[in-house]
CSV table of C-alpha atoms in Angstrom, one decimal:
chain,number,residue,atom,x,y,z
G,12,TRP,CA,55.3,-1.0,4.8
G,13,LYS,CA,57.4,-4.1,4.1
G,14,GLU,CA,58.4,-2.8,0.7
G,15,LEU,CA,59.6,0.5,2.3
G,16,VAL,CA,61.6,-1.3,5.0
G,17,ASN,CA,63.3,-3.5,2.3
G,18,LYS,CA,64.2,-0.4,0.3
G,19,LEU,CA,65.5,1.4,3.3
G,20,ARG,CA,67.7,-1.6,4.2
G,21,THR,CA,69.2,-1.6,0.7
G,22,ALA,CA,69.5,2.2,0.3
G,23,LYS,CA,73.1,3.3,-0.3
G,24,SER,CA,72.5,7.1,0.0
G,25,LEU,CA,70.3,9.6,1.7
G,26,ASP,CA,68.7,10.3,-1.8
G,27,GLU,CA,67.6,6.7,-2.0
G,28,VAL,CA,66.1,6.8,1.5
G,29,ILE,CA,64.2,10.0,0.6
G,30,THR,CA,63.0,8.6,-2.7
G,31,SER,CA,61.9,5.4,-1.1
G,32,HIS,CA,60.0,7.3,1.5
G,33,ASN,CA,58.3,9.6,-1.1
G,34,ASP,CA,57.3,6.5,-3.1
G,35,TYR,CA,55.8,5.0,0.0
G,36,LEU,CA,53.8,8.2,0.7
G,37,ASP,CA,52.6,8.4,-2.9
G,38,ASN,CA,51.5,4.8,-2.6
G,39,ILE,CA,49.5,5.6,0.5
G,40,VAL,CA,47.7,8.5,-1.3
G,41,ALA,CA,47.0,6.4,-4.3
G,42,LYS,CA,45.5,3.6,-2.2
G,43,SER,CA,43.4,6.1,-0.3
G,44,LEU,CA,41.6,6.7,-3.6
G,45,LEU,CA,42.5,10.4,-3.4
G,46,GLY,CA,45.5,10.5,-5.7
G,47,LYS,CA,45.7,11.6,-9.3
G,48,ALA,CA,45.8,8.1,-10.5
G,49,PHE,CA,42.2,7.7,-9.6
G,50,ALA,CA,40.9,10.8,-11.4
G,51,LYS,CA,38.9,9.7,-14.3
G,52,ASN,CA,40.1,11.3,-17.5
G,53,LYS,CA,37.1,10.6,-19.8
G,54,ASP,CA,36.6,14.2,-20.4
G,55,LYS,CA,39.3,16.7,-19.6
G,56,GLU,CA,36.8,19.6,-19.4
G,57,GLU,CA,35.0,18.0,-16.4
G,58,GLY,CA,38.2,18.3,-14.3
G,59,ASP,CA,37.8,17.8,-10.6
G,60,ILE,CA,34.2,16.5,-10.8
G,61,ASN,CA,35.4,13.0,-11.7
G,62,LYS,CA,37.8,12.6,-8.8
G,63,ILE,CA,36.7,10.0,-6.3
G,64,SER,CA,37.3,12.4,-3.4
G,65,THR,CA,34.9,14.9,-5.0
G,66,GLN,CA,32.3,12.2,-5.7
G,67,LEU,CA,32.6,10.9,-2.1
G,68,ARG,CA,32.2,14.5,-0.8
G,69,MET,CA,29.0,14.9,-2.9
G,70,VAL,CA,27.6,11.6,-1.4
G,71,LEU,CA,28.4,12.6,2.1
G,72,THR,CA,27.0,16.1,1.6
G,73,ALA,CA,23.7,14.7,0.4
G,74,ALA,CA,23.6,12.3,3.4
G,75,PHE,CA,24.3,15.2,5.7
G,76,ARG,CA,21.5,17.3,4.2
G,77,PHE,CA,19.1,14.4,4.6
G,78,CYS,CA,20.2,14.0,8.3
G,79,LYS,CA,19.5,17.7,9.0
G,80,ILE,CA,16.0,17.4,7.5
G,81,HIS,CA,15.4,14.2,9.5
G,82,GLU,CA,16.6,15.9,12.7
G,83,ARG,CA,14.2,18.9,12.0
G,84,VAL,CA,11.2,16.7,11.4
G,85,PHE,CA,12.0,14.4,14.3
G,86,SER,CA,12.4,17.4,16.6
G,87,GLU,CA,9.0,18.8,15.5
G,88,ALA,CA,7.5,15.4,16.2
G,89,LEU,CA,8.9,15.3,19.7
G,90,LYS,CA,7.6,18.8,20.4
G,91,MET,CA,4.2,17.7,19.2
G,92,ILE,CA,4.3,14.6,21.4
G,93,GLU,CA,5.2,16.7,24.5
G,94,LYS,CA,2.4,19.1,23.7
G,95,VAL,CA,-0.2,16.3,23.3
G,96,THR,CA,1.0,14.5,26.4
G,97,GLU,CA,0.7,17.7,28.5
G,98,LYS,CA,-2.9,18.3,27.1
G,99,ARG,CA,-3.9,14.7,28.0
G,100,ARG,CA,-2.5,15.0,31.5
G,101,GLY,CA,-4.6,18.2,31.9
G,102,ALA,CA,-7.6,16.3,30.6
G,103,ASP,CA,-7.0,13.5,33.1
G,104,ARG,CA,-6.7,16.0,36.0
G,105,ARG,CA,-10.0,17.6,35.0
G,106,SER,CA,-11.7,14.2,34.6
G,107,LYS,CA,-10.6,13.2,38.1
G,108,THR,CA,-12.3,16.3,39.5
G,109,GLY,CA,-15.6,15.4,37.8
G,110,LYS,CA,-15.3,17.8,34.8
G,111,TRP,CA,-15.0,16.9,31.2
G,112,GLY,CA,-11.5,16.2,30.0
G,113,PHE,CA,-12.1,17.9,26.7
G,114,GLU,CA,-15.1,20.0,25.8
G,115,ASN,CA,-14.2,20.3,22.1
G,116,VAL,CA,-12.3,18.2,19.6
G,117,ASP,CA,-8.6,19.0,20.0
G,118,ALA,CA,-6.7,18.4,16.8
G,119,ASP,CA,-3.4,18.0,18.6
G,120,VAL,CA,-4.8,15.2,20.9
G,121,GLU,CA,-6.7,13.5,18.1
G,122,GLY,CA,-3.6,13.2,16.1
G,123,PHE,CA,-4.6,15.4,13.1
G,124,ASP,CA,-1.6,17.6,13.4
G,125,PHE,CA,0.9,14.8,13.1
G,126,TYR,CA,0.1,14.5,9.4
G,127,ASN,CA,1.4,18.1,8.9
G,128,LEU,CA,4.9,17.6,10.4
G,129,ALA,CA,6.4,17.4,6.9
G,130,ASP,CA,5.0,20.0,4.6
G,131,GLU,CA,5.1,19.7,0.8
G,132,GLY,CA,8.3,21.8,0.6
G,133,THR,CA,10.1,19.4,3.0
G,134,LEU,CA,8.9,16.4,1.0
G,135,GLU,CA,10.2,18.0,-2.2
G,136,GLU,CA,13.5,18.8,-0.5
G,137,VAL,CA,13.8,15.1,0.6
G,138,GLU,CA,13.0,13.9,-2.9
G,139,SER,CA,15.6,16.3,-4.4
G,140,ILE,CA,18.3,15.1,-1.9
G,141,SER,CA,17.4,11.5,-2.6
G,142,GLU,CA,17.9,12.1,-6.3
G,143,GLU,CA,21.2,13.9,-5.7
G,144,PHE,CA,22.4,11.1,-3.4
G,145,ASP,CA,21.5,8.4,-6.0
G,146,ILE,CA,23.3,10.2,-8.8
G,147,SER,CA,26.4,10.9,-6.6
G,148,LEU,CA,26.5,7.4,-5.4
G,149,ARG,CA,26.2,6.0,-8.9
G,150,ASN,CA,29.0,8.3,-10.1
G,151,LEU,CA,31.2,7.3,-7.1
G,152,LEU,CA,30.7,3.6,-7.8
G,153,SER,CA,31.1,3.8,-11.6
């Protein structure tokens, strides 16, 4: 900012003011890591894949996908907890009237179903996203 102000003070024409302002804006873009100066040119054929903005987008996309899976599994867990809580309350009500709370083993209440919240497909998806995230983060930081 100080550099822009100094250039504007010494500008002798409107063209110099415009050029100073454009240089200032270009500097902002470059410092935001989104400008052309930060595109890696190791291999011209790779094109956009090496830009920091693209790498950052890939990292954030992987993080977003993980959050969606986490949200789904967590939501299923909360539903299961509500179901079990309601069954236990029903058992308590029956017990208070002198009846058996449960006449049979209930897999929900015993906790057997909690192990099935994340099926094999979900676990594979999490593993895939984890690998994608690691690769994207490594590329971003290299």
